[in-house]
Short mmCIF file of C-alpha atoms in Angstrom, two decimals:
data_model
loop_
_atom_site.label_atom_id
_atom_site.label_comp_id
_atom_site.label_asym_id
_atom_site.label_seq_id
_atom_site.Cartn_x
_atom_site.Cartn_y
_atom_site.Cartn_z
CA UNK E 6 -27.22 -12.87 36.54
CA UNK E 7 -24.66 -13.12 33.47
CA UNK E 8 -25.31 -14.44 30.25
CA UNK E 9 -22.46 -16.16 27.64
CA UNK E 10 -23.23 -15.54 24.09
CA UNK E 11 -20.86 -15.64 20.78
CA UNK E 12 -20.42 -13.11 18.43
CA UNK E 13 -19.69 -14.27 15.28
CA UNK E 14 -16.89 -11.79 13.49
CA UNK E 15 -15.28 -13.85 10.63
CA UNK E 16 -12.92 -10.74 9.99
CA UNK E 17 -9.22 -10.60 8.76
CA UNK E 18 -7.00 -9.80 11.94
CA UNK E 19 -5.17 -7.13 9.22
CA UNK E 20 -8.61 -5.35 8.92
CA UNK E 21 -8.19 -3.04 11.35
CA UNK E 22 -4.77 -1.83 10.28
CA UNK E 23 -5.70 -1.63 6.54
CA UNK E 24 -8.56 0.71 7.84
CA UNK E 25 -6.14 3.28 9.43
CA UNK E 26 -4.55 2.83 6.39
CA UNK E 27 -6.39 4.16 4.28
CA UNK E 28 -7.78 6.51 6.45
CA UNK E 29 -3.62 8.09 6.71
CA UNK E 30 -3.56 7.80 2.97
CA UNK E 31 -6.75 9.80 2.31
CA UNK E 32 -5.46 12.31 4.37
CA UNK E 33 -1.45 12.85 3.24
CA UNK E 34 -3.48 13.10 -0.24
CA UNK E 35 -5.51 15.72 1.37
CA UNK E 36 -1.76 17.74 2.76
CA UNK E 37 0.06 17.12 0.10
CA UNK E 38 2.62 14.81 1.31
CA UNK E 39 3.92 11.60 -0.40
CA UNK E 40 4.74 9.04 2.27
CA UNK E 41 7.59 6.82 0.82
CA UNK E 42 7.71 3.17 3.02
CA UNK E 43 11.51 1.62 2.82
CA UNK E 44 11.96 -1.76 3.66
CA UNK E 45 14.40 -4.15 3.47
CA UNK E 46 16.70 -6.58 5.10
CA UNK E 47 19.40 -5.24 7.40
CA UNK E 48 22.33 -4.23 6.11
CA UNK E 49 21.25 -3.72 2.60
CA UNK E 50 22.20 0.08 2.60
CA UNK E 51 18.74 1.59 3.32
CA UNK E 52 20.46 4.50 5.32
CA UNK E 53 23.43 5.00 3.05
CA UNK E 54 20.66 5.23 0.07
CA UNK E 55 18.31 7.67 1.83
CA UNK E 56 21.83 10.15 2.08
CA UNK E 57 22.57 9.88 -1.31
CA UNK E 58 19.06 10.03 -2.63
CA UNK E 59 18.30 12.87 -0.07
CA UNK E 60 21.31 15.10 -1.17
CA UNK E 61 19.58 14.53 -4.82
CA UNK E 62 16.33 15.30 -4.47
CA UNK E 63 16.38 17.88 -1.46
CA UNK E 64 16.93 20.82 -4.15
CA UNK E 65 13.28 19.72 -5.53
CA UNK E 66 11.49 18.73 -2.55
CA UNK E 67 11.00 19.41 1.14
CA UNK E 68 11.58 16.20 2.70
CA UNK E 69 11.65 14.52 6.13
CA UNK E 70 12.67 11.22 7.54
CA UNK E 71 10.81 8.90 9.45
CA UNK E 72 13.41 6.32 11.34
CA UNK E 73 11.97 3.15 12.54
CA UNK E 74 13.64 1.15 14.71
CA UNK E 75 13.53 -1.41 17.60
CA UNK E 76 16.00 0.90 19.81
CA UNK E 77 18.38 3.39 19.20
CA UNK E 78 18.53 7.03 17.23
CA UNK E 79 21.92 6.46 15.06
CA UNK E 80 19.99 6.42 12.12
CA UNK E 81 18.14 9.68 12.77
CA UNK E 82 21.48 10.76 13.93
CA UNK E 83 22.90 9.87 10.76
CA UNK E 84 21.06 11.29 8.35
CA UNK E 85 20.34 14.46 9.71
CA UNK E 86 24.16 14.79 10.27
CA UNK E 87 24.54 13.64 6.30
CA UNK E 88 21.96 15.66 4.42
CA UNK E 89 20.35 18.62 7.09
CA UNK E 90 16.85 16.93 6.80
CA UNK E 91 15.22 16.90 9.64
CA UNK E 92 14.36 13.25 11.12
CA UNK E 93 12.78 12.18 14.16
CA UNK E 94 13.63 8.17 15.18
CA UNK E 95 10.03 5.87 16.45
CA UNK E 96 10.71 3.43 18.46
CA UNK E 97 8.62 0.06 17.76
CA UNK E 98 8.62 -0.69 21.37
CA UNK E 99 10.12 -4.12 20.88
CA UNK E 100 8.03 -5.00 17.56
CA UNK E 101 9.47 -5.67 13.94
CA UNK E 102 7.74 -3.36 12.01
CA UNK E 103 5.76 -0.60 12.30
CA UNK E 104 1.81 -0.46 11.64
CA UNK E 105 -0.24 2.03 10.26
CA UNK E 106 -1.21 3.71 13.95
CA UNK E 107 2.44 4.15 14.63
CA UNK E 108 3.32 5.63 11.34
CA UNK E 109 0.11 8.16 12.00
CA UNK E 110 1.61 9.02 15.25
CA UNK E 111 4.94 9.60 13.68
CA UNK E 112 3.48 12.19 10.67
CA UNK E 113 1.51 13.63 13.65
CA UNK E 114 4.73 14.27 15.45
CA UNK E 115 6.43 16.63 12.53
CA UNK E 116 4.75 19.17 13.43
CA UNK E 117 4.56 21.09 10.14
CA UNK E 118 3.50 19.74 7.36
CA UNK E 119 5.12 22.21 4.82
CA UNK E 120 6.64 19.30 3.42
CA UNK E 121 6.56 17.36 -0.12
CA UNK E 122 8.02 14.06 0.57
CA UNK E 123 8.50 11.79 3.99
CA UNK E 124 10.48 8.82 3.72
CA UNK E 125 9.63 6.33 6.60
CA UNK E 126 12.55 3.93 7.41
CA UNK E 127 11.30 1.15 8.39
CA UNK E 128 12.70 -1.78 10.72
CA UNK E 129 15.13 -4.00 8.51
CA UNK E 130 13.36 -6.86 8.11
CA UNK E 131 11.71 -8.71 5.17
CA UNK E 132 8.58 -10.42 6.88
CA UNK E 133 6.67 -8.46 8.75
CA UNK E 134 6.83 -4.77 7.46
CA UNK E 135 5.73 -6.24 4.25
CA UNK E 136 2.30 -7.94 6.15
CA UNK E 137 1.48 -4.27 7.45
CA UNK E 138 0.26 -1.10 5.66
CA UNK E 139 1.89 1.72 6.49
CA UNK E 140 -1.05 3.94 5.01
CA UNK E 141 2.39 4.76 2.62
CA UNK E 142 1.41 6.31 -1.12
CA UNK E 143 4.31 4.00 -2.22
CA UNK E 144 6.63 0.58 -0.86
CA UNK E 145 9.94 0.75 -1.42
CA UNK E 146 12.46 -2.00 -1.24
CA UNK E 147 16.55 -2.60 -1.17
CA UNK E 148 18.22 -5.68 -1.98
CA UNK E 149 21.43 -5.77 -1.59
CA UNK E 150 24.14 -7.67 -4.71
CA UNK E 151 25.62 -9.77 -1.40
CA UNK E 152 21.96 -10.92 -0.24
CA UNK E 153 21.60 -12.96 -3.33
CA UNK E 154 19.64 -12.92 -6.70
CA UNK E 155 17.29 -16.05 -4.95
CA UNK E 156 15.86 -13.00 -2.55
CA UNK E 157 12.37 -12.48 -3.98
CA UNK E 158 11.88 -16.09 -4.20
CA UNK E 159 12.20 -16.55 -0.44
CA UNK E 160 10.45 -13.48 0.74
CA UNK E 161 7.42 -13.39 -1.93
CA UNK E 162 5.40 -11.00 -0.11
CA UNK E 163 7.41 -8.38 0.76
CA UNK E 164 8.20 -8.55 -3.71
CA UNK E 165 4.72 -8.35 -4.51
CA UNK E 166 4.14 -5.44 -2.06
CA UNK E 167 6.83 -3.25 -3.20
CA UNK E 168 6.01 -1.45 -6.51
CA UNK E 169 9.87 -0.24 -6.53
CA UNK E 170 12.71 -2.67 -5.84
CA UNK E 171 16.37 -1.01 -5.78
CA UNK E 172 19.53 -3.30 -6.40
CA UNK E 173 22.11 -1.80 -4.48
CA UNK E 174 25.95 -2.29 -3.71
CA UNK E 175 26.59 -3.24 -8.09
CA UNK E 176 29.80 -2.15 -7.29
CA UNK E 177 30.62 -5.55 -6.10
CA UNK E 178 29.10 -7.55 -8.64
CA UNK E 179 32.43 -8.54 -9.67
CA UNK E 180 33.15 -10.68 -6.37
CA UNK E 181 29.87 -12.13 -5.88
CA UNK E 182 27.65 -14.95 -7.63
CA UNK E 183 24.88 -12.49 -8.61
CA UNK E 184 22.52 -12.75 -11.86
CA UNK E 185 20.53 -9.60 -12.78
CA UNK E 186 18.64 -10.89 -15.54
CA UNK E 187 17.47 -13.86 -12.97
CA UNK E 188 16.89 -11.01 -10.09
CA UNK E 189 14.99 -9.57 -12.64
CA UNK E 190 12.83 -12.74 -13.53
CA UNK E 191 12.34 -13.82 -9.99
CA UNK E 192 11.48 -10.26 -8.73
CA UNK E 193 8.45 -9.95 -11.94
CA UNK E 194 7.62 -13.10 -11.37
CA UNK E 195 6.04 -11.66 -7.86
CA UNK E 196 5.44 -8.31 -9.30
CA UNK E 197 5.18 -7.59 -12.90
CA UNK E 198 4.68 -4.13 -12.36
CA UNK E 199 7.59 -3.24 -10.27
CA UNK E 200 10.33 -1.19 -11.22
CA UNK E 201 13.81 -2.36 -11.06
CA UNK E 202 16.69 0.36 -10.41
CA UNK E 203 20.26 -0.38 -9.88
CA UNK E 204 22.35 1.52 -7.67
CA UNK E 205 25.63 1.64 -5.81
CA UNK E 206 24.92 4.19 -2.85
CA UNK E 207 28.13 3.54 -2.29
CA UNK E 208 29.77 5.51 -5.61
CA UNK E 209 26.69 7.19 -6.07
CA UNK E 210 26.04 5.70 -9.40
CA UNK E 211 22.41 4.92 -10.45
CA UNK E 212 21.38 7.06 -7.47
CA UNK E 213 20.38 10.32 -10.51
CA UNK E 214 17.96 7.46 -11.98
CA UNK E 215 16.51 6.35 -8.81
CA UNK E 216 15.38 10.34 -7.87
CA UNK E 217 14.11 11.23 -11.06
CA UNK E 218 11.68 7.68 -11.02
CA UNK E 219 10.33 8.97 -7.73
CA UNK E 220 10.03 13.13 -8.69
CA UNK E 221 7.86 11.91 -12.02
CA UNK E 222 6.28 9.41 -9.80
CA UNK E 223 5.28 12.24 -6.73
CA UNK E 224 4.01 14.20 -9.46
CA UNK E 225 1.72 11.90 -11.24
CA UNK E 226 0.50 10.84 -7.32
CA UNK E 227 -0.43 15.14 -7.48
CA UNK E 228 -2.25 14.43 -10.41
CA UNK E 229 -4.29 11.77 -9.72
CA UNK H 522 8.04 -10.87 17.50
CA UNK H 523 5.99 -11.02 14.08
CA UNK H 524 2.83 -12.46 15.92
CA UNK H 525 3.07 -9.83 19.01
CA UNK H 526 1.99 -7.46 16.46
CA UNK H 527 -0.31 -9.77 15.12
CA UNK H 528 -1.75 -10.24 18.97
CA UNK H 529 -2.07 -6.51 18.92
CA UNK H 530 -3.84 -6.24 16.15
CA UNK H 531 -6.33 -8.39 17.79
CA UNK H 532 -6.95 -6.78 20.80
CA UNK H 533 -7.60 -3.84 19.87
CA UNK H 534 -10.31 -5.31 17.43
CA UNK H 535 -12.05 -7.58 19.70
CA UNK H 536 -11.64 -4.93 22.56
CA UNK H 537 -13.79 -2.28 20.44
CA UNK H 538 -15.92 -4.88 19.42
CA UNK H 539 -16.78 -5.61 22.99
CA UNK H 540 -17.44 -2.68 23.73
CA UNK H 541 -19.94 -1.44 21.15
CA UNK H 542 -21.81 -4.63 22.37
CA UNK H 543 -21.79 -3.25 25.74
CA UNK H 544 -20.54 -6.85 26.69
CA UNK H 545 -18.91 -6.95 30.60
CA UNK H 546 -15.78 -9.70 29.43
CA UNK H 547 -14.54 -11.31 26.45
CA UNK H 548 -14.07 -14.81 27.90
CA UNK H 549 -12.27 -16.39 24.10
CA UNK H 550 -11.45 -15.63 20.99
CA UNK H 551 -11.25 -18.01 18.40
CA UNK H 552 -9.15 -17.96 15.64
CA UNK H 553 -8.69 -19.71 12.02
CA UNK H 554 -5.10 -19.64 10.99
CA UNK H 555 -4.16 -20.66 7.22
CA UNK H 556 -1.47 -23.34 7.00
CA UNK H 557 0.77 -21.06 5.08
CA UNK H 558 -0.27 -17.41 6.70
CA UNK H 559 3.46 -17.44 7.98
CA UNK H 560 1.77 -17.27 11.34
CA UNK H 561 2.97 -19.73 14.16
CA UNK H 562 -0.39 -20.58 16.58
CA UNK H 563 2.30 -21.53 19.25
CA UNK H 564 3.78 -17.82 19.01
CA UNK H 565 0.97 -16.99 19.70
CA UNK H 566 -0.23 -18.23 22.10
CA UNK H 567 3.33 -17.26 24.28
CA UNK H 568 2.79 -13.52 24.13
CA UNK H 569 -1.53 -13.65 24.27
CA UNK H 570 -1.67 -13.77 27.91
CA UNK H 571 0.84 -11.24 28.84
CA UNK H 572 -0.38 -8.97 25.72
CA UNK H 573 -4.12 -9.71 26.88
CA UNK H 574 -3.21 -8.43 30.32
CA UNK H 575 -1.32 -5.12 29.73
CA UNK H 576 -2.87 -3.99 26.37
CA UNK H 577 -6.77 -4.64 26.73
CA UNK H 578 -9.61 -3.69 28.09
CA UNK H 579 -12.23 -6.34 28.09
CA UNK H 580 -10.10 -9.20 27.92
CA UNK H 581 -8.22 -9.81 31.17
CA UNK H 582 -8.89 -13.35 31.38
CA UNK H 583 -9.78 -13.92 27.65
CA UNK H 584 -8.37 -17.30 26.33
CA UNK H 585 -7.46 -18.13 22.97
CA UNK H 586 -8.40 -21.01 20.65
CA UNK H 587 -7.10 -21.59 17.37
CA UNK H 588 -8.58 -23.73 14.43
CA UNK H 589 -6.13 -24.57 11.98
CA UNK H 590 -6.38 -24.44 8.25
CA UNK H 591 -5.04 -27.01 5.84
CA UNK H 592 -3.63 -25.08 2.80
CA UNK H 593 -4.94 -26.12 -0.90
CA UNK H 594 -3.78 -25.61 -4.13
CA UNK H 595 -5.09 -25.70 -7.05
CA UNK H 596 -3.97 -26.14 -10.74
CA UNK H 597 -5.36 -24.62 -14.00
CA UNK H 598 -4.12 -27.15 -16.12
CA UNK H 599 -5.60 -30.49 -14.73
CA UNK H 600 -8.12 -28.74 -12.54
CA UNK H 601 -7.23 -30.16 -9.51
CA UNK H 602 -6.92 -29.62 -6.03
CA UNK H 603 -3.67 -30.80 -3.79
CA UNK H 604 -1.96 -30.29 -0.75
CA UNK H 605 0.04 -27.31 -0.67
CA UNK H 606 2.71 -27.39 1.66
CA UNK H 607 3.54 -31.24 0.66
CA UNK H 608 4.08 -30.11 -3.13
CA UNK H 609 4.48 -26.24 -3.29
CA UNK H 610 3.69 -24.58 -6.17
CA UNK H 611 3.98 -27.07 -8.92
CA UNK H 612 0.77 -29.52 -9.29
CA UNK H 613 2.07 -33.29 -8.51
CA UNK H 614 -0.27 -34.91 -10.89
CA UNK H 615 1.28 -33.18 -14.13
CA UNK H 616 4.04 -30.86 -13.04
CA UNK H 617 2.29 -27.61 -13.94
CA UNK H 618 3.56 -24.24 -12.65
CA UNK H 619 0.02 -22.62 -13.21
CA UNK H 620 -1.42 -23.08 -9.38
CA UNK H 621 -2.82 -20.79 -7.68
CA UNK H 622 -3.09 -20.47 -3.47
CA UNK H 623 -7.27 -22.04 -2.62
CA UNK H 624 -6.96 -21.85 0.94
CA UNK H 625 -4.52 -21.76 3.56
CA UNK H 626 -3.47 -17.77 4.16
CA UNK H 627 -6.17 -16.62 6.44
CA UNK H 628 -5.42 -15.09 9.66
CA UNK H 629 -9.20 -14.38 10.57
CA UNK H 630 -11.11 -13.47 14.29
CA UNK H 631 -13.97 -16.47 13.64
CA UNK H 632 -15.93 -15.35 17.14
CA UNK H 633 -15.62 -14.20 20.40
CA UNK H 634 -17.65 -15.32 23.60
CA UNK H 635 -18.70 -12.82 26.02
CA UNK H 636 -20.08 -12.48 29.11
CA UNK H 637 -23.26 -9.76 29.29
CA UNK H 638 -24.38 -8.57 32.87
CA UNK H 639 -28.24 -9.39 32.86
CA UNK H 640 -31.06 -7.68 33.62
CA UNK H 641 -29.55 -4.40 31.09
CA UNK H 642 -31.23 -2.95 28.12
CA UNK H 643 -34.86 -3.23 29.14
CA UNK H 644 -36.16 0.29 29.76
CA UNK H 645 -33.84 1.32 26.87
CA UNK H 646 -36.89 1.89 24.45
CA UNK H 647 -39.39 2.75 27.15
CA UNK H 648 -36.63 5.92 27.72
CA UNK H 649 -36.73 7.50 24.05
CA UNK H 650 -39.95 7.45 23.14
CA UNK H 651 -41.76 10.37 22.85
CA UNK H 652 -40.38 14.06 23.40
CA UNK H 653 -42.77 16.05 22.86
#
């Protein structure tokens, strides 16, 4: 009274994911709203940049933060304290990054949309995020002067995913071994179409050149 | 932690999958994991059962099976093929950079078996026929 048969599927396990994707994608085209993905490791300043680079740009744009994280709300905490913005913190439920379902559920969740850019936060991490689309317009990534210049060599993917890689903390290139022309190298050698910004979130310098990349690049998205 | 989402992922393929097929069960999935996909069959396996049992629908008591996939390089410059995770990226016969990645990064669902509960489906066309 049953019968066993095989389907045959042959279908990348990512397949699914990239097709919310793009569906999230079509539609923040559709609203308006740029969805900026941050990754990076921890510890590499991603919420110390997001203050500085909100406190920037928030004259320009309506903005709103995304904060991704295993457990906890500091961050959301943080930067709401920091720049006014509002942010609402997703919880991963135990997972290291978020996928494109969650980050659907999270623009879902802001309730109005009368907003120009959302900057999603995601979990500090270099392997994962970079293996799921967010549905984001644009990847974003932070690597810190302490991590090392030998970064994008040891986490290719998450490189050649991110179409804008920020060197942060050049304030303390002094103290540590750090090449930028080999950062450089290694980091084009993954992506040669990624832009490279230094930055010290820290003094705030670079942080004027980072936010005017991303307003010309928000309006060419418009454009397009 | 990386392959729970990965597990995920899965499930909620195979489980809509199943379901468009009207099957009762999805009994195993098989897999084909590249050598170098950077994910760890062992992994998971750890979380499938427990994921398999509070996140789907059809597969309760689904098993998993996973075919592994040699990775293979290949280089531009002697046109030939070699093992990638013994040499890396540059080509052991003449030390060229220029390789590219042949096989060895899939994470693919190759099939699923299912269990169907008989005797279904045969009025089905008798039903819709004519209206009028």
């Amino acid at each position: 009274m049953e019968s066993v048969k095989i389907i045959e599927i042959k279908k990348s396990v990512f397949s699914a994911n990239e097709m919310d994707a793009n569906e999230l994608r079509k539609e923040l085209k559709e609203k308006g709203v740029f969805l900026l993905n941050l990754m990076s490791s921890p510890g590499a300043g991603k919420t110390t940049t997001l203050i500085k680079l909100i406190n920037e740009l928030k004259k320009d744009l309506k903005i709103k933060v995304m904060e991704a994280d295993i457990d906890s709300d500091v961050d959301a905490i943080k930067i709401k304290d920091a720049t006014g913005v509002e942010s609402i913190q997703l919880h991963t439920g135990g997972m290291c990054h978020l996928d494109a379902e969650m980050t659907k559920q999270g623009i879902d969740g802001l309730k109005d949309f009368d907003v120009d850019l959302v900057i999603l936060e995601n979990v500090g991490n270099l392997v994962c995020p970079a293996e799921f689309d967010t549905g984001a317009c644009m990847n974003m990534t932070i690597l810190s002067v302490p991590e090392g210049d030998d970064k994008p060599l040891k986490y290719p993917l998450m490189y050649q995913v991110c179409n804008l890689v920020v060197i942060n903390k050049i304030d303390t290139l002094s103290v540590f071994d750090f090449d930028m022309d080999k950062v450089k190298e290694n980091i084009h050698m993954r992506n040669p179409n990624a832009e490279i910004i230094p930055i010290s979130a820290k003094t705030g310098e670079g942080i004027d050149k980072l936010a005017n990349f991303l307003k010309s690049e928000i309006s060419k998205w418009r454009k397009m | 932690m990386h392959e729970l989402g990965i597990v995920f992922n899965i499930i909620k393929e195979v489980d809509s999958i199943a379901e468009q097929n009207k099957v009762k069960e999805v009994k195993e999935v098989t897999l084909e994991i590249g050598e170098v996909s950077g994910v760890i069959p062992t992994y998971l396996t750890d979380c499938w059962k427990w994921a398999c049992l509070h996140r789907s629908k059809l597969m309760k008591n689904c098993e998993l099976k996973v075919i592994e996939l040699k990775a293979k390089s290949f280089c531009e410059d002697c046109e030939t093929a070699y093992d990638t995770v013994k040499h890396g990226r540059k080509c052991p016969n003449c030390g060229s950079a220029k390789t590219y990645l042949i096989t060895g990064k899939e994470t693919n669902i190759k099939d699923i078996k299912v269990v169907y509960e008989e005797e279904e489906n045969v009025n089905e066309k008798s039903e819709s026929k004519t209206d009028k």
